[in-house]
Coordinates of C-alpha atoms in Angstrom, one line a residue:
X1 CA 44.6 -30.1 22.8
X2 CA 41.0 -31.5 23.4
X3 CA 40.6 -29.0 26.0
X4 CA 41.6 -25.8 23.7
X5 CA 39.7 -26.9 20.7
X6 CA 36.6 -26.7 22.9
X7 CA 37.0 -23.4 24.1
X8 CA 37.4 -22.8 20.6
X9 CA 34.6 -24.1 20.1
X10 CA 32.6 -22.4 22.5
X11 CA 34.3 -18.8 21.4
X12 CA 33.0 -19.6 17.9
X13 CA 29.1 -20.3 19.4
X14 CA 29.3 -17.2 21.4
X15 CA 30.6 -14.9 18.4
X16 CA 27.4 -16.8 16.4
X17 CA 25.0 -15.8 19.1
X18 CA 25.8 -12.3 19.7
X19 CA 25.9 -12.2 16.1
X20 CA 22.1 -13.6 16.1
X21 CA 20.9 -11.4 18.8
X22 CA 22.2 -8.4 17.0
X23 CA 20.4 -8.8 13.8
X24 CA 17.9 -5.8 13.5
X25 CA 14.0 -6.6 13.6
X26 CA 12.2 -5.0 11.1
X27 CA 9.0 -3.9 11.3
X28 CA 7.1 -3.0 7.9
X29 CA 4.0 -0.8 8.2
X30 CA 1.7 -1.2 4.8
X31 CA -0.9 0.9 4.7
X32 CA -3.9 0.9 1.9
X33 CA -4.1 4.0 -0.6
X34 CA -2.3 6.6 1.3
X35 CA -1.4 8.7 -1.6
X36 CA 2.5 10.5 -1.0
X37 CA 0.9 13.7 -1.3
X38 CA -0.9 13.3 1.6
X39 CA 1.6 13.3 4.1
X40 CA 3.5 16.3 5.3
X41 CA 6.7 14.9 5.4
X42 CA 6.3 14.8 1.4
X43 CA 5.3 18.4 1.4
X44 CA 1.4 18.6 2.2
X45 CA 1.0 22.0 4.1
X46 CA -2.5 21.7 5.0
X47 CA -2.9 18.6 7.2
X48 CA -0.1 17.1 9.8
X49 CA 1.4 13.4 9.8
X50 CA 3.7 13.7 12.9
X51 CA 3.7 10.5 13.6
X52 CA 4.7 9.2 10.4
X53 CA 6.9 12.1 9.6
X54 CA 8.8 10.6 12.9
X55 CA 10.2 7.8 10.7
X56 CA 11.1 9.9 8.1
X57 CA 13.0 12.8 10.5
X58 CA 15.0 10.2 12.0
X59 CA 15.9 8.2 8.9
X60 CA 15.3 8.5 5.0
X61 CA 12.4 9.3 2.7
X62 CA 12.1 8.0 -0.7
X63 CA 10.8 10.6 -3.8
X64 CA 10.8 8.1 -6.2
X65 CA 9.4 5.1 -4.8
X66 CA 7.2 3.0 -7.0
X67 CA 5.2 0.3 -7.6
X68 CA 5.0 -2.7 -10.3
X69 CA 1.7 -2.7 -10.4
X70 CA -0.6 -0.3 -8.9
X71 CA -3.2 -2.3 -7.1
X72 CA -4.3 -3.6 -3.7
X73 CA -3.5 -7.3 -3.1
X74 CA -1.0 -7.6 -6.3
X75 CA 1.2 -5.0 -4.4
X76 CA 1.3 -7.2 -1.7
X77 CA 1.8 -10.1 -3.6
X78 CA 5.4 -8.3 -4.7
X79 CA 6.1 -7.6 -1.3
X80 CA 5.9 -11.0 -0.1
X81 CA 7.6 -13.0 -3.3
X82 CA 9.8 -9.7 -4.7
X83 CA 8.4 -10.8 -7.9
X84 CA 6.5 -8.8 -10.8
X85 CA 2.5 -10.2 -10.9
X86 CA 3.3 -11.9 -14.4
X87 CA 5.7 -14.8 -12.0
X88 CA 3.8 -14.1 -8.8
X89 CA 0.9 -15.2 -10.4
X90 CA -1.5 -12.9 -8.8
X91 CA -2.2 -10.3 -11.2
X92 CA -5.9 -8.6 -9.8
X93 CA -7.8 -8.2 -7.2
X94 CA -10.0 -11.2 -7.1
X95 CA -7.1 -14.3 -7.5
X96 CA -5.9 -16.4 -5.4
X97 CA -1.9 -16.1 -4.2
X98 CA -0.5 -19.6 -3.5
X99 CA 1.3 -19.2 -0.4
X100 CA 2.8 -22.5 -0.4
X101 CA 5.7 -21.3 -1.9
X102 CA 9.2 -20.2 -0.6
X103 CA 8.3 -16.7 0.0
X104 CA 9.8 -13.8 1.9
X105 CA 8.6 -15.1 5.6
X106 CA 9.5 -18.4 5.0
X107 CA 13.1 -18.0 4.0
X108 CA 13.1 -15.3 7.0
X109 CA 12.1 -18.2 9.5
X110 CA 14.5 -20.8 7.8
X111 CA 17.4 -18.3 8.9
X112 CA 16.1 -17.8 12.5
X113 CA 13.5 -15.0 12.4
X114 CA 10.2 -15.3 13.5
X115 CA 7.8 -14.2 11.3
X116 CA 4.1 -12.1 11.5
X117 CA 1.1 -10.6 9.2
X118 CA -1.0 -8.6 11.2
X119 CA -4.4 -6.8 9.8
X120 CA -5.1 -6.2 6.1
X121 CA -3.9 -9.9 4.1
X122 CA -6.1 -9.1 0.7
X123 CA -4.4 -11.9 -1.4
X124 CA -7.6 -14.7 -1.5
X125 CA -5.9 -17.2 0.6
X126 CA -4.9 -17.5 3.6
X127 CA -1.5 -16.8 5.0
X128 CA 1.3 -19.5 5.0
X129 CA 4.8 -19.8 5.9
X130 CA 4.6 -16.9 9.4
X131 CA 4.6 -18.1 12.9
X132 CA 1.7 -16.0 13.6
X133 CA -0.4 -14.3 12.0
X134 CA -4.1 -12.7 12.7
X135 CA -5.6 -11.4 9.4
X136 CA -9.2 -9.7 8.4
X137 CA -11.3 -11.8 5.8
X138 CA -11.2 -9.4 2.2
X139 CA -11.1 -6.0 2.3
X140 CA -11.8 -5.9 6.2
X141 CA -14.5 -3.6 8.0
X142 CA -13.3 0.3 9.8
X143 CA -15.9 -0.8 12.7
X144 CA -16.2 -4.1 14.3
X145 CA -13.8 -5.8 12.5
X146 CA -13.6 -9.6 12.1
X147 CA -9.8 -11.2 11.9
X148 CA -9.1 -14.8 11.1
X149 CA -6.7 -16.1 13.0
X150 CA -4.2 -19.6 13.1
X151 CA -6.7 -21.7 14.8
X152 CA -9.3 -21.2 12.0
X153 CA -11.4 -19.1 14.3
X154 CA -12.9 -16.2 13.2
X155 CA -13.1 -13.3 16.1
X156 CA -15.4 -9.8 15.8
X157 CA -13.5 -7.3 18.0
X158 CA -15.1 -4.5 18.8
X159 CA -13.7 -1.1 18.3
X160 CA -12.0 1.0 15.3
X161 CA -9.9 -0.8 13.0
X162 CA -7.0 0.7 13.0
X163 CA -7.0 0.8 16.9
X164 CA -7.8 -3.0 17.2
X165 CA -4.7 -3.8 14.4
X166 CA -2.9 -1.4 16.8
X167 CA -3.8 -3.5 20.0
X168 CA -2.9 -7.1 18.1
X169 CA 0.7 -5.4 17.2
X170 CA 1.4 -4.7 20.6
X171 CA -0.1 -8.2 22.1
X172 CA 1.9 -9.9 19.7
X173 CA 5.5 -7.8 20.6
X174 CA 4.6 -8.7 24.0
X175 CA 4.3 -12.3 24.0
X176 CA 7.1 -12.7 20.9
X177 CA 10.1 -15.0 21.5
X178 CA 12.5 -12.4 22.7
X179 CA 15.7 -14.6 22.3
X180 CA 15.0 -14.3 18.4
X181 CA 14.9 -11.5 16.1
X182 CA 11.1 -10.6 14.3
X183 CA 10.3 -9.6 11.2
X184 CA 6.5 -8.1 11.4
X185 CA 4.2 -6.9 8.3
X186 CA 1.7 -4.2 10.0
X187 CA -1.4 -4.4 7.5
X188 CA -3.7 -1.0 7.7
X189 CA -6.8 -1.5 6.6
X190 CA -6.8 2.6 6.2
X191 CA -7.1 4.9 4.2
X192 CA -9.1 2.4 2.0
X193 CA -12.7 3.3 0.2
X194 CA -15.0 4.6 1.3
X195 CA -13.0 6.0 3.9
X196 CA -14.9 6.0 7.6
X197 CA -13.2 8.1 10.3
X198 CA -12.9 6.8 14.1
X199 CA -15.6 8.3 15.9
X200 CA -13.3 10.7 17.4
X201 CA -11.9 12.2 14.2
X202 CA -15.5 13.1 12.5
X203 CA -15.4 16.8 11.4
X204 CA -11.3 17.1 11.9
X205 CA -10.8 18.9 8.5
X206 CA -14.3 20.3 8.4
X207 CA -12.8 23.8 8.5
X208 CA -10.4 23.5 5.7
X209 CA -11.4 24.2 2.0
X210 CA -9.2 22.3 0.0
X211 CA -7.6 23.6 -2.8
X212 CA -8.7 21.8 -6.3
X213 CA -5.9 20.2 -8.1
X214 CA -4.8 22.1 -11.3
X215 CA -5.7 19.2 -13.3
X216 CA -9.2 18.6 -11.3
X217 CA -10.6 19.6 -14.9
X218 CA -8.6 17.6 -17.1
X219 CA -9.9 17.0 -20.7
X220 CA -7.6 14.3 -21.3
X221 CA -6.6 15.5 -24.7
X222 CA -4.2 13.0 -26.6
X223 CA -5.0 10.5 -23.9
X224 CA -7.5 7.8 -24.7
X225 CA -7.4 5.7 -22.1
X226 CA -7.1 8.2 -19.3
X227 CA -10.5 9.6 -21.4
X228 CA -12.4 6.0 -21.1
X229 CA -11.6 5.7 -17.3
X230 CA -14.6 5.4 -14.7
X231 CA -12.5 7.2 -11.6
X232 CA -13.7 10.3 -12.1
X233 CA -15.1 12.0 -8.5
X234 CA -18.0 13.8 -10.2
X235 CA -19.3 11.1 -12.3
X236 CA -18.5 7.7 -10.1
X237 CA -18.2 8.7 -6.7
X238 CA -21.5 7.7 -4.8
X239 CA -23.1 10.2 -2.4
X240 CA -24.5 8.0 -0.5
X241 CA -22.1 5.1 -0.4
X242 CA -19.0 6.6 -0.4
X243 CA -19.7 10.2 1.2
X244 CA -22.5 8.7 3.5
X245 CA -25.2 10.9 2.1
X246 CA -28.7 10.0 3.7
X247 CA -27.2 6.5 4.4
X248 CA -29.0 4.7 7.1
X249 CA -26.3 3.2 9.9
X250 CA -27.5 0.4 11.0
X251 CA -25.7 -1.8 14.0
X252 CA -23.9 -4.9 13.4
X253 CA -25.6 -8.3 13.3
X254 CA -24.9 -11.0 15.1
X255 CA -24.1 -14.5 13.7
X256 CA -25.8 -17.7 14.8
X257 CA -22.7 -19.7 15.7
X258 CA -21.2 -16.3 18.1
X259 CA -20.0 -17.3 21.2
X260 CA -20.2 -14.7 23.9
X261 CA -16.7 -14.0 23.2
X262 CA -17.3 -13.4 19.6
X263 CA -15.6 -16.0 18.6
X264 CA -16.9 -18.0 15.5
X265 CA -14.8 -21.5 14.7
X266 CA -13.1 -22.4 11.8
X267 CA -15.8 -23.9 9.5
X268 CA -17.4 -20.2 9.8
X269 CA -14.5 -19.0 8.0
X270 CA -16.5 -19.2 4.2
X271 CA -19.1 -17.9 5.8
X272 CA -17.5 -14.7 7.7
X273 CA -16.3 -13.8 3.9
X274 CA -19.7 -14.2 2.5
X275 CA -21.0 -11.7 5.7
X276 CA -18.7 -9.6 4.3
X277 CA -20.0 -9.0 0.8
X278 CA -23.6 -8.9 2.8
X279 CA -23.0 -6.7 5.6
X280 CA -21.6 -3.1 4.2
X281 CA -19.7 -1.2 6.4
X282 CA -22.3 0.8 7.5
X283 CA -24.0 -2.2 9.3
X284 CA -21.5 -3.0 11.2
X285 CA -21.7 -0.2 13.9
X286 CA -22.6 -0.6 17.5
X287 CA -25.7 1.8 18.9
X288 CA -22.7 4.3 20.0
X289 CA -20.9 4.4 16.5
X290 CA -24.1 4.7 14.5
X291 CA -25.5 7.4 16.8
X292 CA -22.1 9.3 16.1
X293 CA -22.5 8.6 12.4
X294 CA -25.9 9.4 12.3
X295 CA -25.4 12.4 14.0
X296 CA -22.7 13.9 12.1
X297 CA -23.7 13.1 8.3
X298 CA -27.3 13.7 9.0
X299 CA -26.3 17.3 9.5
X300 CA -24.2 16.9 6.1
X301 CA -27.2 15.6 4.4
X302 CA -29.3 18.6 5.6
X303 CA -26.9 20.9 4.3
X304 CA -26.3 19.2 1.1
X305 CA -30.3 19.1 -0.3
X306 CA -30.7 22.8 0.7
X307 CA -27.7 23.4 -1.6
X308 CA -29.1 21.2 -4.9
X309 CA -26.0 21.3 -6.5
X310 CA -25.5 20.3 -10.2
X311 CA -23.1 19.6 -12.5
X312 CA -19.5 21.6 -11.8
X313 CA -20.9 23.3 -8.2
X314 CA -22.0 19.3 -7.2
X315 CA -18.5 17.9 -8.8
X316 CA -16.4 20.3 -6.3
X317 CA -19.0 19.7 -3.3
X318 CA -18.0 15.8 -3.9
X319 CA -14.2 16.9 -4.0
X320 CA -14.7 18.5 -0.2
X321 CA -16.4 16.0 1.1
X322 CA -13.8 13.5 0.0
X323 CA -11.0 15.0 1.2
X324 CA -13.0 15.7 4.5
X325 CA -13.2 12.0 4.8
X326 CA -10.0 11.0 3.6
X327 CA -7.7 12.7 5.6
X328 CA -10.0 12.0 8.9
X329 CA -9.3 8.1 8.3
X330 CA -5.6 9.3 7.9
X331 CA -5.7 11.0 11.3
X332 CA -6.1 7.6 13.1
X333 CA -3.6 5.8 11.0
X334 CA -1.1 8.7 11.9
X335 CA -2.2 8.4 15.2
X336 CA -1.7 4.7 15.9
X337 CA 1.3 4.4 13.8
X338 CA 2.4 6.9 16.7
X339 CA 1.3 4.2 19.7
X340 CA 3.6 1.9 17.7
X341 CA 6.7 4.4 17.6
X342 CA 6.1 4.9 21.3
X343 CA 5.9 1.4 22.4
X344 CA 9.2 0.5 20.6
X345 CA 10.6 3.7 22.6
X346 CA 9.3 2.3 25.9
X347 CA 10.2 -1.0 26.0
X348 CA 14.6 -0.5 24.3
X349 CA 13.3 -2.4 21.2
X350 CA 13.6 1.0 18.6
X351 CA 17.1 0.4 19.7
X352 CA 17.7 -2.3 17.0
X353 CA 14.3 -2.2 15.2
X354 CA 14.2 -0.9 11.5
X355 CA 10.8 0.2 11.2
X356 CA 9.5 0.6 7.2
X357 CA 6.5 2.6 5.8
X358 CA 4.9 2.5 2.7
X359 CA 1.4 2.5 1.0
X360 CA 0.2 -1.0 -1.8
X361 CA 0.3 2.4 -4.1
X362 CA -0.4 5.7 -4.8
X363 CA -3.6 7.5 -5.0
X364 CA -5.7 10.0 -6.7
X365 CA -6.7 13.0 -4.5
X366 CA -8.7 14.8 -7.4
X367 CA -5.7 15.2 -9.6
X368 CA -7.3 15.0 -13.3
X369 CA -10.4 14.9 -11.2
X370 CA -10.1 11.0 -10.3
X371 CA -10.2 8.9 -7.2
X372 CA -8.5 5.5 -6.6
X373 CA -5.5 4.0 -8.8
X374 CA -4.2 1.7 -11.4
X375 CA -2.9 4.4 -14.2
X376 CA 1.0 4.6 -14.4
X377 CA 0.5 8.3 -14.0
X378 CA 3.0 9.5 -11.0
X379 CA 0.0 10.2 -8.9
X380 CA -0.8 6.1 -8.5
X381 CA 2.3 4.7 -9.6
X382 CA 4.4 6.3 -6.6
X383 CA 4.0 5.3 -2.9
X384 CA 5.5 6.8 0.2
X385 CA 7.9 4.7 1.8
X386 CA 10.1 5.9 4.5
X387 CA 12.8 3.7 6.2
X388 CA 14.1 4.4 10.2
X389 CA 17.4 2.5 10.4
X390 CA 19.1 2.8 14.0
X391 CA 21.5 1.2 12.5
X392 CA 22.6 3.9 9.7
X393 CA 22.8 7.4 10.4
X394 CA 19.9 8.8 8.5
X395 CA 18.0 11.9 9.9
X396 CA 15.9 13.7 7.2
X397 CA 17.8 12.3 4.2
X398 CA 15.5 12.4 0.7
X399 CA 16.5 10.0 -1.5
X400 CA 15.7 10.6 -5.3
X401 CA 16.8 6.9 -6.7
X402 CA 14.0 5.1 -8.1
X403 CA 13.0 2.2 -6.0
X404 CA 10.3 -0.4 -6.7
X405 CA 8.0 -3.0 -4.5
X406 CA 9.7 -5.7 -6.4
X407 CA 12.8 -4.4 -4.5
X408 CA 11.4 -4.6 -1.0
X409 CA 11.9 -8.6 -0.4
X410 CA 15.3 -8.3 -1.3
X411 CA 16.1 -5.3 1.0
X412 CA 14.5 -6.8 3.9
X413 CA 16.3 -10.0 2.9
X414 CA 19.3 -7.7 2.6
X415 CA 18.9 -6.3 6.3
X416 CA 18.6 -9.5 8.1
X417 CA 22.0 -10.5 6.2
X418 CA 20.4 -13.0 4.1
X419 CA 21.3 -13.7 0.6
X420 CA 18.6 -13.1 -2.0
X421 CA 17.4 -16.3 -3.5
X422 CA 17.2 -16.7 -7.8
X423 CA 13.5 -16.0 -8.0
X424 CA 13.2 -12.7 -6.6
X425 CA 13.4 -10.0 -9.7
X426 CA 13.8 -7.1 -7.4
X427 CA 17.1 -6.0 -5.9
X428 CA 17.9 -4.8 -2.4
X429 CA 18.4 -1.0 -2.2
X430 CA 20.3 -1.3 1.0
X431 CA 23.6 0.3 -1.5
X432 CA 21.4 3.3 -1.8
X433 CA 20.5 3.6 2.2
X434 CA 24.3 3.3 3.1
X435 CA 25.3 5.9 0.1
X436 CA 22.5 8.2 -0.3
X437 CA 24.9 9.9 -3.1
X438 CA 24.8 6.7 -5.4
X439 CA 24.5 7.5 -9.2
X440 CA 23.0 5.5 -11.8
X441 CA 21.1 3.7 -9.4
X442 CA 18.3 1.4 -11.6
X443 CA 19.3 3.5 -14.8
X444 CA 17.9 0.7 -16.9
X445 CA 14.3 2.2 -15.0
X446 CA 11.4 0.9 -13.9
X447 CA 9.1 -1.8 -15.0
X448 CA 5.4 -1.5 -14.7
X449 CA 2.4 -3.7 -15.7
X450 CA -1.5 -3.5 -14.9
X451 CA -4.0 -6.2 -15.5
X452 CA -7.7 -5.7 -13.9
X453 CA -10.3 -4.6 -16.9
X454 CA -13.1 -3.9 -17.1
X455 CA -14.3 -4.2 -13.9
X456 CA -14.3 -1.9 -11.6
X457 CA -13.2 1.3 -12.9
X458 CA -12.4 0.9 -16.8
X459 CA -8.9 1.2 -17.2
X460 CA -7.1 -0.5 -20.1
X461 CA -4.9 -3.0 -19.2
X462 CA -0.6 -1.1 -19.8
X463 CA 2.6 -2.0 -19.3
X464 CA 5.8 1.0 -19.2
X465 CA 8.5 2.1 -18.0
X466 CA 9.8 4.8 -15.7
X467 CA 13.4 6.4 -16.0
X468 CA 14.5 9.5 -13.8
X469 CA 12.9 12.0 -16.8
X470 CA 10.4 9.9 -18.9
X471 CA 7.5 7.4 -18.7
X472 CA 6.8 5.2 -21.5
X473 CA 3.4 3.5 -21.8
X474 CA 1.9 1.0 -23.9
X475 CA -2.2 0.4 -23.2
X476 CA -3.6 -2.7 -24.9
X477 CA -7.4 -3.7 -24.6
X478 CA -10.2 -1.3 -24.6
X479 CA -7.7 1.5 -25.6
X480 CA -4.6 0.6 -27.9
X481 CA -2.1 3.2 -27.6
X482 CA 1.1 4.5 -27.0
X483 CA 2.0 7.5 -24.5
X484 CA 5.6 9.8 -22.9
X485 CA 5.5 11.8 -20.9
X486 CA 8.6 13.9 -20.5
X487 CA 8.6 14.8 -16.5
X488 CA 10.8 17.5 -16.0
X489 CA 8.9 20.0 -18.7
X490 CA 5.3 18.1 -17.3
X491 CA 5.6 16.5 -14.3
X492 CA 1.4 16.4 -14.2
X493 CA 1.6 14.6 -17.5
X494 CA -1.2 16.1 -18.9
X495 CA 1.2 16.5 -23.0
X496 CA 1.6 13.1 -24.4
X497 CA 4.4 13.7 -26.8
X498 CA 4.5 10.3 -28.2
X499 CA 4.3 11.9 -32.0
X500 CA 6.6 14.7 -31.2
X501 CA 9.3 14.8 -33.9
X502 CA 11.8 16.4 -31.0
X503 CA 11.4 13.2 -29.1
X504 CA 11.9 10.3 -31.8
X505 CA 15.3 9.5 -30.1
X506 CA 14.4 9.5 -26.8
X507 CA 11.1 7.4 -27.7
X508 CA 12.8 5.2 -29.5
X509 CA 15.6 4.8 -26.7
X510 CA 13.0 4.0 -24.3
X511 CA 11.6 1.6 -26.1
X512 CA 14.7 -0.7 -26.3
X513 CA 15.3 0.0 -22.5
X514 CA 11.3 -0.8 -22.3
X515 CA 12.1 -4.4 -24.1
X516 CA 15.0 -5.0 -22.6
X517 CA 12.7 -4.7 -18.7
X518 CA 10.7 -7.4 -20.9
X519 CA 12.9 -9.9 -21.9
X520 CA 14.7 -9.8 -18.8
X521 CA 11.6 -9.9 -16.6
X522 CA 10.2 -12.7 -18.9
X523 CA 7.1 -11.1 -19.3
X524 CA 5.8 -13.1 -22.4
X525 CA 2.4 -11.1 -22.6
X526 CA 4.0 -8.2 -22.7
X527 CA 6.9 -9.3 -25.1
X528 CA 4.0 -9.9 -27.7
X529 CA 1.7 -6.8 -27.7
X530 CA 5.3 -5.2 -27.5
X531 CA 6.1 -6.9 -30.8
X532 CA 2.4 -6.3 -32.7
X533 CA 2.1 -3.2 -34.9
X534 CA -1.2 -0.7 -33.3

């Protein structure tokens, strides 16, 4: 009896471990302000993303992704805790996430993954709860880039960025635990401000003209606080900052306590942040990269002052270059995110890897003639994200259900068959990825609220919601107002039709679907400017 109880036994351990070695790995590639309209996959005719259009040919792309709060490192923040920033606690750019939570990578580990952040971190601590992890200090540099890794060390490595995060992704797959499933976070530093190209991308778009948005001259009628903003390309966007114009390129400096590996211990690690803030991205470059730099915008330069452009003429020059720029640092990420596709090919693991990508948020590419985020306009509100399951068969499938960051813990969670713990507010969408035909899927819609004001760019502080045809938006500070927006008659919500006597019903449903997000999210701030009369 002994004797068959312990095969038994060992039947039961063997069923357990070919369970465990079967669990998928997921890989989740976050890149920073790749704006959905900038990739072909989602319809952009003029440039090519092969690379990322891989993942979504061979799996499923999401239409109506969005996110809870459109902003660098809170966007993160949800992606780690699957939390909104009012329980997260890390609302704008400049706080401080405590990581000594139970969030996402821990509760991974506790159920036998191992766990990595690699590249872009952006949440004012750092990391806690992965096995490894090798992170840039802030925003991170495009050239020369310094990473912080677990031993406190800080480490310049020279190259691109984008190449370098590429190289530390492959070094870690490499040396992984290979009897144990990973789950990886891939952060770009790209297509971040003020957009550098690799050296061998400079000039790729030169000889495209892009088209101007139809809302590039937006008045912003009925819309205060898109009217108070400071995004706009003509009036904030720097020619010589952020479009390199006559902007010297220096080469990088060296710090006192360097090794001759460029190594600089732990007790640098304040002061590698500070070097940061000190050393712009332009002073970072070798004598090779400047040269290049030098060389290419110089001749820029020398065309731009024989042009002396003013006013409208200098507003669509900045446009051009910006787009030039833009889509040049997009080139590399598309390119590497390629080396990473190919490397899974090559060595059997895309066989059971689910391999995820997505932007923090959305991103203005001179629609109503801005740059950067924030706004819950469509434009910043919704992020690509794309999903490759070997797992599911998905090839080319667009998914229209309304998905948010808050929802991307709990899939993840989902994948790796682990139950989602009481804290998370998101859900898992996995339902939606095994029936692309769902309906009703988050009819209740989708909850939104921005914090940062004043600083940087000047937009009031809203909270909304997003339903399949609507958004509803209430701005408090600097600008109190209401807005709605119906999408299907004006999907570039340029109408606000929050007075409109044929909408009263629908305003006033959404506003009880808009409370309800409130209540049930216990968002206390927003329960009480909710509740206050304009």
């Amino acid at each position: 009896m002994k004797h068959y109880f312990f095969i038994l036994l060992l039947w039961l351990y063997s069923l357990a471990s070919f369970a465990q070695s079967k669990r998928p790995n997921i890989i989740f590639i976050l890149s920073d302000d790749h704006a959905y309209q900038a990739i072909s996959a989602y319809g952009n005719k003029l440039i090519s993303t092969p690379n990322i259009d891989r993942i979504a040919k061979s799996g499923a792309l999401f239409n109506n992704a969005v996110v809870a709060n459109s902003i660098c490192g809170p966007s993160r923040a949800c992606l780690l805790t699957g939390q909104y920033s009012h329980k997260n606690g890390y609302k704008v750019n400049d706080g401080v996430l405590d990581t000594n939570q139970r969030f996402l990578p821990k509760i991974m580990s506790e159920s036998g993954y191992q766990t990595a952040w690699i590249g872009k971190w952006h949440l004012g601590s750092l990391p806690s709860g992965f096995d490894y992890w090798n992170v840039m200090p802030v925003q991170g540099h495009y050239f020369n880039p310094d990473f912080i890794n677990q031993k406190n060390d800080t480490v310049l490595f020279n190259g691109y960025v984008t190449d370098v995060i590429t190289q530390l992704t492959k070094s870690y797959l490499d040396k992984r635990d290979t009897t144990k499933p990973f789950f990886l976070v891939v952060g770009e530093k790209a297509t971040h401000r003020e957009w550098l190209p690799d050296l061998k991308d400079l000039g790729a778009y030169d000889s495209i003209t892009f088209p101007l948005p139809g809302t590039f001259y937006d008045q912003y009628q009925g819309r205060k606080a898109a009217s108070k903003q400071l995004m706009g390309i003509g009036e904030v966007m720097t020619l010589k900052t952020d479009l390199k114009i006559n902007q010297p390129f220096g080469e990088k400096p060296r710090s006192k306590n360097q090794d001759k590996n460029n190594v600089i211990k732990g007790k640098e690690i304040e002061a590698s942040i500070a070097r940061y803030y000190q050393q712009g991205e332009y002073a970072r470059m070798d004598s090779i990269q400047s040269s290049s730099y030098r060389n290419y915008y110089g001749k820029i330069t020398q065309e731009f002052e024989k042009l002396n452009l003013s006013g409208n003429a200098l507003k669509e020059w900045k446009f051009q270059r910006y787009m030039k720029d833009y889509y040049a640092t997009a080139k590399s990420l598309d390119r590497n995110i390629g080396e990473i596709l190919d490397y899974l090919d090559r060595t059997g693991l895309a066989e059971n890897t689910i391999v995820i990508y997505g932007s923090d948020q959305g991103f203005y590419l001179g629609e109503h003639g801005w740059f950067d985020k924030r706004f819950m306009y469509e434009e910043s509100l919704k992020t690509p994200l794309m999903i490759r399951m070997p797992q599911l068969p998905l090839q080319n499938k667009k998914l229209n259900q309304i998905v948010s960051n808050v929802d991307w813990a709990p899939t993840i969670l989902d994948f790796a068959g682990i139950k989602k713990p009481d804290f998370m507010q998101g859900k898992s969408f996995l339902p939606v990825l095994k029936n692309p035909d769902i309906k009703d899927w988050k009819s209740e819609g989708a909850y939104y609220h921005y914090y940062e004001y004043p600083g940087p760019h000047h937009v009031s502080p809203h909270f909304g919601i997003r339903t399949d045809d609507y958004v509803l938006i209430r701005f408090y500070k600097g600008v109190d107002a209401w807005e709605l927006y119906d999408l299907k008659k004006d999907p570039n919500e340029l109408d606000n039709i929050i007075d409109s006597k044929q909408y009263v019903k629908v305003k006033e449903l959404l506003k009880q679907k808009l409370k309800s997000l409130i209540l049930i999210n216990e968002d206390t701030e927003a329960l009480k400017i909710f509740n206050s009369k304009l």
